[in-house]
Amino acid sequence: MLIQAIKKVGKTSSSRDRLNLTVGKKILGGFIIILVLLGGMGAISTHGIALVDGRHVKLLNEEVSTVEKIKDLKLEIMIQSNAIRGYLLTADSSYLAEYDDSIRHFESKVKYIQASNASAETKRQIKKLTQIHNDYLDNIQKQLELKQTKRNAEYLITVKTSAKKISNEFSSYADQIINYEKGELTSKSSKVTNETHNTKSLITTLSIIALIIGIFLAYYISRAISVPVNKASEAIKRLSAGDFSISEIKIRNKDEIGTMIVSLNKMVTDLRDVLKQVNASTSQVTISSELLAASAQHCGAAAGQVAQISMQNSIEMEQQMQHVSNVTQSINDMGGGIEQISNESEQMIEATGEATLITEQGLDSVYKIFHQMNQIKESFSHTTELIKSLEERSQHIGNIIIMITKIAESTNLLALNASIEAARAGEHGNAFSVVAEQVRKLAIESKESAADIKNMITDIQSETKEAVLAINSGNLKVQEGLVSTSTVNTAFTNIKDSIHSVHQKASRVSLALDKLNQSSKQISHSVIYVNDISKLSTSASQEIAAAADGQLEAMTKVTLSSESLSNWSDQLQVLLSRFKI
């Protein structure tokens, strides 16, 4: 199932251009997968440990209890034999009561074993042992009858032959059952040990798979954020240096970063078009100013000629009128050019306003990314605290395992002391010695199991520390992303300032063009006025001279205006030279 999940994540990674996941969703999804893996590992580990512990406890309860009950059956046979002997020797009825109580105890223990979860073989052997016990009871009954009828010879023969044989057979068969149960205990203990090793292997495998998935997710998320941000940062650096010849940035992201890149591409395209229009308009302004200067010089020369030949005949006046008509046509052409330049300047101002709006949108997107990355950083810190808490709980479990180990050692010591006391008691302490030996073995096995669990807890703590290191590494990468986002924000601010500066200069050019248009209209009116005066009378030479002087002054203003327009055009050319289109 985990391998299929890895393949599914890989397939998602290769098809991320078809997904519309935000940066926050990608990072949140990665954290959820890691937390699910950690929770799954914890649940599987807990379940495995509980399963092994439960089977171990069940094994101890069932097998040891069966062995103890069989030993109790041997003990009951001894009690019954002693009670019958006492009754036969003393004729005291209290021995018969003890004998009956022992039979009831024997039967209750047999019923307990038959009702327990003992194996079918064990129950079959207990059934046979019960038959031997019934034969033994029949033999005892026969001894009582012989004794009561005072057939002592037959009684002695029965005691020495059949009674002793049945007793030995019972004891031997009970020992066989005990040895069989010990073998079963050893076999089941081996199975529990194998299950413990399998559980450890499973936990180790899951830990490795979780680590691989965590590394893969960290790599995928970091690549999904860092690659487009680096491309955008490089493009913005070139834009801040005035290089607008960059190609369109192509990425597959459909998140906030993808939206930012699309906005950046649109902004670069719009600014490039604006700069091209401004460059073309500047060239037209230069050409128009040159034409205007030439026309002004021509008009000035014409005005001088009018002053010199003001007293000449009407033929020369008609020639002057022809020159005035030419000047009027040139001024009209210049007015059309100026009006065209003014319209294109207004378009350039509108384009710079749109570029400013787009830049502000880019700044808002960068701020959102910066805010989300701060939230990611806080999420990393919270996850680290959770894993540290898990490590502290593992240490607490380790302390409990140490306490269990100490209890097992104390139990082992008590079992040893019990064995010593049983040895001192001689034959009467044999049964207690067997019990003490079993307790000591169980204490040793408990100690070994506690050591295995402690090793597993140590492995979990080690892997938890590795997870903390991996999360800290991811936190550093998020910090680097914050620094890159801050750099992008600064670059957007610089672009916004540059666009604002272009907008102001374009506004000043538009104002100058308006003034120049007004001046050209004034010149046109003056020329028309001169033409009208020339038509009124060829004899009004003084008036024509005065008009020529006015025309010469107007031409001087036109020359100054054309020079000013040329200077503005040169400054705009210098400003545009900073940008590479």
Coordinates of C-alpha atoms in Angstrom, one line a residue:
M1 CA 0.0 0.0 0.0
L2 CA 2.9 2.4 0.9
I3 CA 4.6 1.6 -2.4
Q4 CA 1.4 2.4 -4.3
A5 CA 1.2 5.7 -2.4
I6 CA 4.8 6.5 -3.5
K7 CA 4.0 5.8 -7.1
K8 CA 0.8 7.9 -6.8
V9 CA 2.8 10.8 -5.4
G10 CA 5.4 10.5 -8.2
K11 CA 2.6 10.4 -10.8
T12 CA 1.2 13.6 -9.2
S13 CA 4.6 15.2 -9.4
S14 CA 5.0 14.4 -13.1
S15 CA 1.5 15.8 -13.9
R16 CA 1.6 18.9 -11.7
D17 CA 0.9 21.1 -14.7
R18 CA -2.7 19.7 -14.6
L19 CA -3.2 20.4 -10.9
N20 CA -4.3 23.7 -9.5
L21 CA -2.7 23.5 -6.0
T22 CA -1.6 26.5 -4.1
V23 CA 1.7 26.7 -2.3
G24 CA 0.0 26.4 1.0
K25 CA -1.9 23.3 -0.1
K26 CA 1.3 21.6 -1.4
I27 CA 3.2 22.1 1.8
L28 CA 0.1 21.3 4.0
G29 CA -0.4 18.1 2.0
G30 CA 3.3 17.1 2.4
F31 CA 3.0 17.6 6.2
I32 CA -0.2 15.6 6.4
I33 CA 1.4 12.7 4.5
I34 CA 4.4 12.8 6.9
L35 CA 2.1 13.0 10.0
V36 CA 0.0 10.1 8.6
L37 CA 3.1 8.0 8.1
L38 CA 4.3 8.8 11.7
G39 CA 0.9 8.0 13.1
G40 CA 0.7 4.8 11.1
M41 CA 4.2 3.8 12.3
G42 CA 3.2 4.5 15.9
A43 CA 0.0 2.6 15.6
I44 CA 1.7 -0.4 14.0
S45 CA 4.5 -0.4 16.6
T46 CA 2.0 -0.2 19.4
H47 CA -0.1 -2.9 18.0
G48 CA 2.9 -5.2 17.4
I49 CA 4.3 -4.7 20.9
A50 CA 0.8 -5.2 22.4
L51 CA 0.3 -8.4 20.3
V52 CA 3.7 -9.8 21.3
D53 CA 3.1 -8.9 24.9
G54 CA -0.4 -10.4 24.9
R55 CA 0.8 -13.7 23.4
H56 CA 3.7 -13.8 25.8
V57 CA 1.3 -13.3 28.8
K58 CA -1.2 -15.8 27.4
L59 CA 1.6 -18.4 26.9
L60 CA 2.7 -18.0 30.5
N61 CA -0.8 -18.1 31.9
E62 CA -1.8 -21.2 29.9
E63 CA 1.3 -23.4 29.7
V64 CA 2.6 -22.7 33.2
S65 CA -0.9 -23.1 34.7
T66 CA -1.3 -26.5 33.0
V67 CA 2.1 -27.7 34.3
E68 CA 1.2 -26.5 37.8
K69 CA -2.1 -28.3 37.7
I70 CA -0.5 -31.5 36.6
K71 CA 2.0 -31.2 39.4
D72 CA -1.0 -30.6 41.8
L73 CA -2.5 -33.9 40.4
K74 CA 0.7 -35.7 41.4
L75 CA 0.5 -34.0 44.8
E76 CA -3.1 -35.1 45.2
I77 CA -2.2 -38.7 44.5
M78 CA 0.5 -38.5 47.2
I79 CA -2.1 -37.0 49.6
Q80 CA -4.6 -39.8 48.8
S81 CA -2.0 -42.5 49.3
N82 CA -0.9 -41.0 52.6
A83 CA -4.5 -40.6 53.8
I84 CA -5.4 -44.3 52.9
R85 CA -2.3 -45.5 54.7
G86 CA -3.1 -43.5 57.7
Y87 CA -6.6 -44.8 57.8
L88 CA -5.5 -48.4 57.3
L89 CA -3.0 -48.0 60.1
T90 CA -5.0 -46.1 62.6
A91 CA -8.6 -46.6 61.5
D92 CA -9.1 -42.8 62.0
S93 CA -12.1 -41.5 59.9
S94 CA -10.5 -38.1 59.5
Y95 CA -8.1 -39.7 57.0
L96 CA -11.1 -40.8 54.9
A97 CA -12.4 -37.2 54.9
E98 CA -9.0 -36.0 53.8
Y99 CA -9.0 -38.8 51.1
D100 CA -12.4 -37.7 49.8
D101 CA -11.4 -34.0 49.8
S102 CA -8.3 -34.9 47.8
I103 CA -10.4 -36.8 45.2
R104 CA -12.7 -33.7 44.8
H105 CA -9.6 -31.5 44.4
F106 CA -8.2 -33.9 41.8
E107 CA -11.5 -33.9 39.8
S108 CA -11.8 -30.1 39.9
K109 CA -8.2 -29.7 38.6
V110 CA -8.9 -32.2 35.8
K111 CA -12.1 -30.2 34.8
Y112 CA -10.1 -27.0 34.9
I113 CA -7.5 -28.4 32.5
Q114 CA -10.2 -29.8 30.2
A115 CA -12.0 -26.5 30.1
S116 CA -8.8 -24.5 29.5
N117 CA -7.2 -23.6 26.1
A118 CA -4.8 -26.5 26.4
S119 CA -4.0 -28.4 23.2
A120 CA -6.0 -31.5 22.1
E121 CA -2.9 -33.7 22.8
T122 CA -2.7 -32.4 26.4
K123 CA -6.4 -33.0 27.0
R124 CA -6.1 -36.6 25.6
Q125 CA -3.1 -37.3 27.9
I126 CA -5.1 -35.8 30.9
K127 CA -8.0 -38.1 30.0
K128 CA -5.7 -41.1 30.0
L129 CA -4.2 -39.9 33.3
T130 CA -7.7 -39.7 34.7
Q131 CA -8.3 -43.4 33.7
I132 CA -5.1 -44.3 35.5
H133 CA -6.4 -42.4 38.6
N134 CA -9.7 -44.3 38.4
D135 CA -7.8 -47.6 38.3
Y136 CA -5.9 -46.3 41.3
L137 CA -9.1 -45.5 43.1
D138 CA -10.5 -49.0 42.3
N139 CA -7.3 -50.5 43.7
I140 CA -7.7 -48.4 46.9
Q141 CA -11.3 -49.5 47.2
K142 CA -10.1 -53.1 46.9
Q143 CA -7.5 -52.6 49.6
L144 CA -10.2 -51.2 51.9
E145 CA -12.4 -54.2 51.3
L146 CA -9.5 -56.7 51.9
K147 CA -8.5 -54.8 55.1
Q148 CA -12.1 -54.7 56.4
T149 CA -12.5 -58.5 55.7
K150 CA -9.2 -59.1 57.4
R151 CA -7.6 -60.8 54.4
N152 CA -4.2 -59.4 55.2
A153 CA -2.2 -61.7 52.9
E154 CA -4.2 -60.6 49.8
Y155 CA -4.0 -57.0 51.1
L156 CA -0.2 -57.1 51.3
I157 CA 0.1 -58.6 47.8
T158 CA -2.2 -55.9 46.4
V159 CA -0.3 -53.1 48.0
K160 CA 3.1 -54.4 46.9
T161 CA 2.1 -55.3 43.3
S162 CA -0.8 -53.5 41.7
A163 CA -1.1 -50.5 43.9
K164 CA 2.6 -49.6 43.6
K165 CA 2.5 -50.3 39.9
I166 CA -0.5 -48.0 39.3
S167 CA 1.1 -45.3 41.5
N168 CA 4.4 -45.4 39.6
E169 CA 2.5 -45.5 36.2
F170 CA 0.5 -42.4 37.3
S171 CA 3.7 -40.6 38.4
S172 CA 5.6 -41.6 35.2
Y173 CA 2.7 -40.6 32.9
A174 CA 2.3 -37.2 34.7
D175 CA 6.0 -36.6 34.2
Q176 CA 5.6 -37.3 30.5
I177 CA 2.7 -34.8 30.3
I178 CA 4.9 -32.2 32.2
N179 CA 7.8 -32.7 29.8
Y180 CA 5.4 -32.4 26.8
E181 CA 4.0 -29.1 28.1
K182 CA 7.6 -27.9 28.7
G183 CA 8.3 -28.7 25.0
E184 CA 5.2 -26.9 23.9
L185 CA 6.2 -23.9 26.1
T186 CA 9.6 -23.8 24.4
S187 CA 8.1 -24.1 20.9
K188 CA 5.6 -21.3 21.6
S189 CA 8.3 -19.2 23.1
S190 CA 10.3 -19.6 19.9
K191 CA 7.2 -18.5 17.9
V192 CA 6.8 -15.4 20.1
T193 CA 10.5 -14.6 19.7
N194 CA 10.1 -14.9 15.9
E195 CA 7.1 -12.7 15.9
T196 CA 9.1 -10.1 17.9
H197 CA 11.8 -10.2 15.3
N198 CA 9.2 -9.8 12.5
T199 CA 7.6 -6.9 14.3
K200 CA 11.0 -5.2 14.6
S201 CA 11.8 -5.8 10.9
L202 CA 8.4 -4.4 10.0
I203 CA 8.9 -1.2 12.1
T204 CA 12.4 -0.8 10.6
T205 CA 11.1 -1.2 7.0
L206 CA 8.2 1.2 7.6
S207 CA 10.7 3.7 9.1
I208 CA 12.9 3.5 6.0
I209 CA 9.9 3.9 3.7
A210 CA 8.6 6.9 5.7
L211 CA 12.1 8.5 5.5
I212 CA 12.2 8.0 1.7
I213 CA 8.8 9.5 1.3
G214 CA 9.6 12.4 3.5
I215 CA 12.8 13.2 1.5
F216 CA 10.9 12.9 -1.7
L217 CA 8.2 15.3 -0.5
A218 CA 10.7 17.8 0.8
Y219 CA 12.6 17.7 -2.6
Y220 CA 9.3 18.0 -4.6
I221 CA 8.0 21.0 -2.6
S222 CA 11.3 22.8 -2.5
R223 CA 11.7 22.4 -6.3
A224 CA 8.1 23.5 -6.9
I225 CA 8.8 26.8 -5.0
S226 CA 12.5 27.5 -5.6
V227 CA 12.7 26.9 -9.3
P228 CA 10.0 29.5 -10.4
V229 CA 11.1 31.9 -7.7
N230 CA 14.7 31.8 -8.9
K231 CA 13.6 32.3 -12.5
A232 CA 11.5 35.3 -11.5
S233 CA 14.3 36.7 -9.4
E234 CA 16.8 36.5 -12.3
A235 CA 14.3 38.2 -14.6
I236 CA 13.6 41.0 -12.2
K237 CA 17.3 41.6 -11.7
R238 CA 17.7 42.0 -15.5
L239 CA 14.6 44.3 -15.6
S240 CA 16.0 46.5 -12.8
A241 CA 19.2 46.8 -14.9
G242 CA 17.0 48.1 -17.8
D243 CA 17.2 44.9 -19.9
F244 CA 13.7 44.4 -21.3
S245 CA 14.9 41.9 -24.0
I246 CA 14.3 38.9 -21.8
S247 CA 12.2 36.1 -23.2
E248 CA 8.9 35.0 -21.6
I249 CA 9.3 32.9 -18.4
K250 CA 7.7 29.5 -18.9
I251 CA 6.6 27.5 -15.9
R252 CA 3.9 24.9 -15.1
N253 CA 2.9 26.1 -11.7
K254 CA -0.8 26.9 -11.3
D255 CA -0.5 28.4 -7.8
E256 CA 0.3 31.9 -6.5
I257 CA 3.8 31.7 -7.9
G258 CA 2.4 30.8 -11.3
T259 CA 0.0 33.8 -11.1
M260 CA 2.9 36.0 -10.2
I261 CA 5.0 34.8 -13.1
V262 CA 2.1 35.4 -15.6
S263 CA 1.6 38.9 -14.2
L264 CA 5.4 39.5 -14.5
N265 CA 5.4 38.3 -18.1
K266 CA 2.4 40.6 -19.0
M267 CA 4.1 43.5 -17.3
V268 CA 7.4 43.0 -19.2
T269 CA 5.4 42.8 -22.5
D270 CA 3.4 46.0 -21.8
L271 CA 6.5 47.9 -20.7
R272 CA 8.4 46.7 -23.8
D273 CA 5.5 48.0 -26.0
V274 CA 5.4 51.3 -24.2
L275 CA 9.2 51.8 -24.6
K276 CA 8.9 51.0 -28.3
Q277 CA 6.1 53.5 -28.7
V278 CA 8.0 56.2 -26.7
N279 CA 11.1 55.5 -28.8
A280 CA 9.1 55.9 -32.1
S281 CA 7.4 59.0 -30.8
T282 CA 10.7 60.5 -29.8
S283 CA 12.1 60.0 -33.3
Q284 CA 9.0 61.7 -34.8
V285 CA 9.3 64.6 -32.3
T286 CA 13.0 65.0 -33.4
I287 CA 12.1 65.0 -37.1
S288 CA 9.2 67.4 -36.5
S289 CA 11.4 69.8 -34.5
E290 CA 13.9 69.8 -37.3
L291 CA 11.2 70.6 -39.8
L292 CA 9.9 73.3 -37.5
A293 CA 13.3 74.8 -37.2
A294 CA 13.9 74.8 -40.9
S295 CA 10.4 76.3 -41.5
A296 CA 11.1 79.0 -38.9
Q297 CA 14.4 79.8 -40.5
H298 CA 12.7 80.0 -43.9
C299 CA 10.0 82.2 -42.5
G300 CA 12.6 84.5 -40.9
A301 CA 14.3 84.9 -44.2
A302 CA 11.0 85.6 -45.9
A303 CA 10.2 88.2 -43.2
G304 CA 13.6 89.9 -43.9
Q305 CA 12.9 90.0 -47.6
V306 CA 9.5 91.5 -46.9
A307 CA 11.2 94.2 -44.8
Q308 CA 13.6 95.0 -47.6
I309 CA 11.2 95.0 -50.5
S310 CA 8.3 96.5 -48.6
M311 CA 8.5 99.5 -50.9
Q312 CA 8.7 97.4 -54.1
N313 CA 5.9 96.9 -56.5
S314 CA 3.0 94.5 -56.3
I315 CA 4.8 91.8 -58.3
E316 CA 7.3 91.3 -55.5
M317 CA 4.3 91.4 -53.0
E318 CA 2.7 88.5 -54.9
Q319 CA 5.9 86.6 -54.6
Q320 CA 5.9 87.2 -50.9
M321 CA 2.3 86.0 -50.7
Q322 CA 3.4 82.8 -52.4
H323 CA 6.1 82.3 -49.7
V324 CA 3.6 83.0 -47.0
S325 CA 1.3 80.3 -48.4
N326 CA 4.2 77.9 -48.3
V327 CA 4.9 78.8 -44.7
T328 CA 1.2 78.3 -43.8
Q329 CA 1.3 74.8 -45.3
S330 CA 4.5 73.9 -43.4
I331 CA 3.0 75.2 -40.1
N332 CA -0.2 73.2 -40.7
D333 CA 1.9 70.1 -41.3
M334 CA 3.9 70.8 -38.1
G335 CA 0.7 71.2 -36.1
G336 CA -0.5 67.8 -37.3
G337 CA 2.8 66.2 -36.3
I338 CA 2.7 67.9 -32.9
E339 CA -0.9 66.7 -32.3
Q340 CA 0.0 63.2 -33.2
I341 CA 3.0 63.3 -30.8
S342 CA 0.7 64.6 -28.1
N343 CA -1.8 61.7 -28.6
E344 CA 1.0 59.1 -28.4
S345 CA 2.4 60.8 -25.3
E346 CA -1.1 60.4 -23.6
Q347 CA -1.1 56.7 -24.7
M348 CA 2.4 56.3 -23.1
I349 CA 1.1 57.9 -19.9
E350 CA -1.9 55.5 -19.8
A351 CA 0.4 52.6 -20.4
T352 CA 2.8 53.6 -17.6
G353 CA -0.3 53.9 -15.3
E354 CA -1.3 50.3 -16.2
A355 CA 2.3 49.1 -15.6
T356 CA 2.2 50.7 -12.2
L357 CA -1.1 48.9 -11.4
I358 CA 0.4 45.6 -12.6
T359 CA 3.5 46.2 -10.4
E360 CA 1.4 46.8 -7.4
Q361 CA -0.5 43.5 -8.0
G362 CA 2.9 41.7 -8.2
L363 CA 3.9 43.3 -4.9
D364 CA 0.6 42.0 -3.3
S365 CA 1.3 38.5 -4.7
V366 CA 4.8 38.6 -3.2
Y367 CA 3.5 39.7 0.1
K368 CA 1.0 36.8 0.2
I369 CA 3.8 34.3 -0.6
F370 CA 5.9 35.9 2.2
H371 CA 2.9 35.5 4.6
Q372 CA 2.3 31.9 3.6
M373 CA 5.9 31.0 4.0
N374 CA 5.9 32.4 7.5
Q375 CA 2.9 30.2 8.2
I376 CA 4.9 27.2 6.8
K377 CA 7.8 28.1 9.1
E378 CA 5.4 28.1 12.1
S379 CA 4.0 24.7 11.0
F380 CA 7.5 23.3 10.9
S381 CA 8.1 24.5 14.4
H382 CA 4.9 22.9 15.7
T383 CA 5.7 19.6 14.1
T384 CA 9.2 19.7 15.6
E385 CA 7.6 20.2 19.1
L386 CA 5.3 17.2 18.5
I387 CA 8.1 14.9 17.6
K388 CA 10.2 16.1 20.6
S389 CA 7.1 15.2 22.8
L390 CA 7.0 11.8 21.2
E391 CA 10.7 11.4 22.0
E392 CA 10.1 12.3 25.7
R393 CA 7.3 9.7 25.9
S394 CA 9.6 7.1 24.4
Q395 CA 12.2 8.0 27.1
H396 CA 9.4 7.6 29.7
I397 CA 8.6 4.1 28.3
G398 CA 12.3 3.3 28.5
N399 CA 12.3 4.1 32.2
I400 CA 9.3 1.8 32.7
I401 CA 11.2 -1.0 30.9
I402 CA 14.1 -0.4 33.2
M403 CA 11.8 -0.8 36.2
I404 CA 10.4 -4.0 34.7
T405 CA 13.9 -5.3 34.3
K406 CA 14.7 -4.6 37.9
I407 CA 11.5 -6.3 39.0
A408 CA 12.5 -9.4 36.9
E409 CA 15.9 -9.4 38.5
S410 CA 14.4 -9.2 42.0
T411 CA 11.9 -12.0 41.1
N412 CA 14.9 -14.1 39.9
L413 CA 16.7 -13.5 43.2
L414 CA 13.5 -14.5 45.1
A415 CA 13.2 -17.7 43.0
L416 CA 16.8 -18.6 43.8
N417 CA 16.2 -18.1 47.5
A418 CA 13.0 -20.2 47.2
S419 CA 15.0 -23.0 45.5
I420 CA 17.5 -22.9 48.4
E421 CA 14.7 -23.1 51.0
A422 CA 13.1 -25.9 49.0
A423 CA 16.4 -27.8 49.0
R424 CA 16.6 -27.4 52.7
A425 CA 13.1 -28.8 53.1
G426 CA 14.1 -32.0 51.4
E427 CA 11.5 -34.3 49.8
H428 CA 8.6 -32.1 51.0
G429 CA 10.0 -29.1 49.2
N430 CA 10.4 -30.8 45.8
A431 CA 7.2 -29.4 44.4
F432 CA 8.0 -25.9 45.7
S433 CA 11.5 -26.2 44.2
V434 CA 10.0 -26.9 40.8
V435 CA 7.7 -23.9 41.1
A436 CA 10.7 -21.7 42.1
E437 CA 12.7 -22.9 39.1
Q438 CA 9.8 -22.0 36.8
V439 CA 9.4 -18.6 38.4
R440 CA 13.2 -18.0 37.9
K441 CA 12.9 -19.0 34.2
L442 CA 9.9 -16.7 33.7
A443 CA 11.8 -13.9 35.4
I444 CA 14.8 -14.4 33.0
E445 CA 12.4 -14.5 30.0
S446 CA 10.7 -11.3 31.2
K447 CA 14.1 -9.6 31.5
E448 CA 15.1 -10.6 28.0
S449 CA 11.7 -9.4 26.6
A450 CA 12.1 -6.1 28.4
A451 CA 15.6 -5.8 26.9
D452 CA 14.1 -6.4 23.4
I453 CA 11.4 -3.8 24.0
K454 CA 14.1 -1.3 25.3
N455 CA 16.1 -1.8 22.1
M456 CA 13.0 -1.1 20.0
I457 CA 12.3 2.0 22.0
T458 CA 15.9 3.1 21.4
D459 CA 15.5 2.6 17.6
I460 CA 12.3 4.7 17.7
Q461 CA 14.0 7.5 19.6
S462 CA 16.9 7.5 17.1
E463 CA 14.6 7.6 14.1
T464 CA 12.6 10.4 15.8
K465 CA 15.8 12.5 16.1
E466 CA 16.5 11.9 12.4
A467 CA 12.9 13.1 11.6
V468 CA 13.6 16.3 13.7
L469 CA 16.8 16.9 11.7
A470 CA 14.9 16.5 8.4
I471 CA 12.2 19.0 9.6
N472 CA 14.9 21.4 10.7
S473 CA 16.5 21.2 7.2
G474 CA 13.1 21.9 5.6
N475 CA 12.8 24.9 8.0
L476 CA 16.2 26.3 6.7
K477 CA 15.0 26.0 3.1
V478 CA 11.8 27.8 4.0
Q479 CA 14.0 30.6 5.6
E480 CA 16.0 30.8 2.3
G481 CA 12.7 31.1 0.5
L482 CA 11.7 34.0 2.7
V483 CA 15.0 35.8 1.9
S484 CA 14.4 35.2 -1.9
T485 CA 10.8 36.6 -1.6
S486 CA 12.2 39.7 0.2
T487 CA 14.6 40.2 -2.7
V488 CA 11.7 39.9 -5.2
N489 CA 9.7 42.4 -3.2
T490 CA 12.7 44.9 -3.4
A491 CA 13.0 44.5 -7.1
F492 CA 9.3 45.1 -7.7
T493 CA 9.6 48.3 -5.7
N494 CA 12.5 49.5 -7.8
I495 CA 10.5 48.7 -11.0
K496 CA 7.5 50.7 -9.6
D497 CA 9.8 53.7 -8.9
S498 CA 11.3 53.5 -12.4
I499 CA 7.8 53.4 -14.0
H500 CA 6.7 56.3 -11.9
S501 CA 9.7 58.3 -13.1
V502 CA 8.9 57.5 -16.7
H503 CA 5.3 58.6 -16.1
Q504 CA 6.4 62.0 -14.7
K505 CA 8.8 62.7 -17.6
A506 CA 6.2 61.7 -20.2
S507 CA 3.8 64.1 -18.5
R508 CA 6.3 66.9 -18.8
V509 CA 6.8 66.0 -22.5
S510 CA 3.0 66.2 -23.1
L511 CA 2.9 69.6 -21.5
A512 CA 5.7 70.9 -23.7
L513 CA 3.9 69.5 -26.8
D514 CA 0.8 71.3 -25.7
K515 CA 2.7 74.6 -25.5
L516 CA 4.3 73.9 -28.9
N517 CA 0.9 73.2 -30.4
Q518 CA -0.4 76.5 -29.1
S519 CA 2.7 78.4 -30.5
S520 CA 2.2 76.8 -33.9
K521 CA -1.5 77.9 -33.9
Q522 CA -0.4 81.4 -33.0
I523 CA 2.2 81.3 -35.9
S524 CA -0.5 80.0 -38.3
H525 CA -2.8 82.9 -37.3
S526 CA 0.0 85.4 -37.7
V527 CA 0.9 84.1 -41.2
I528 CA -2.8 84.2 -42.3
Y529 CA -2.9 87.7 -41.0
V530 CA 0.1 88.7 -43.0
N531 CA -1.3 87.1 -46.1
D532 CA -4.6 89.1 -45.6
I533 CA -2.6 92.3 -45.2
S534 CA -0.6 91.5 -48.4
K535 CA -3.9 91.1 -50.3
L536 CA -5.4 94.4 -49.1
S537 CA -3.0 96.7 -50.7
T538 CA 0.3 96.7 -52.3
S539 CA 0.8 100.4 -51.3
A540 CA 0.7 99.8 -47.5
S541 CA 4.5 99.2 -47.3
Q542 CA 4.8 100.5 -43.8
E543 CA 2.1 98.2 -42.6
I544 CA 3.7 95.3 -44.4
A545 CA 7.1 96.2 -42.8
A546 CA 5.5 96.2 -39.4
A547 CA 3.8 92.9 -40.2
A548 CA 7.1 91.5 -41.4
D549 CA 8.7 92.6 -38.1
G550 CA 5.9 90.8 -36.2
Q551 CA 6.4 87.8 -38.4
L552 CA 10.2 87.8 -37.7
E553 CA 9.6 88.0 -34.0
A554 CA 7.1 85.1 -34.2
M555 CA 9.6 83.1 -36.2
T556 CA 12.2 83.7 -33.5
K557 CA 9.7 82.3 -30.9
V558 CA 9.1 79.3 -33.2
T559 CA 12.9 78.7 -33.4
L560 CA 13.2 78.9 -29.7
S561 CA 10.3 76.5 -29.2
S562 CA 11.8 74.0 -31.8
E563 CA 15.1 74.2 -30.0
S564 CA 13.3 73.5 -26.7
L565 CA 11.4 70.6 -28.2
S566 CA 14.7 69.2 -29.6
N567 CA 16.3 69.4 -26.2
W568 CA 13.3 67.5 -24.6
S569 CA 13.6 64.9 -27.4
D570 CA 17.3 64.5 -26.7
Q571 CA 16.7 64.0 -23.0
L572 CA 14.0 61.4 -23.7
Q573 CA 16.4 59.6 -26.1
V574 CA 19.0 59.5 -23.3
L575 CA 16.4 58.1 -20.8
L576 CA 15.3 55.5 -23.3
S577 CA 18.9 54.4 -23.9
R578 CA 18.9 53.0 -20.4
F579 CA 16.5 50.3 -21.5
K580 CA 17.4 47.4 -23.7
I581 CA 14.4 46.3 -25.8

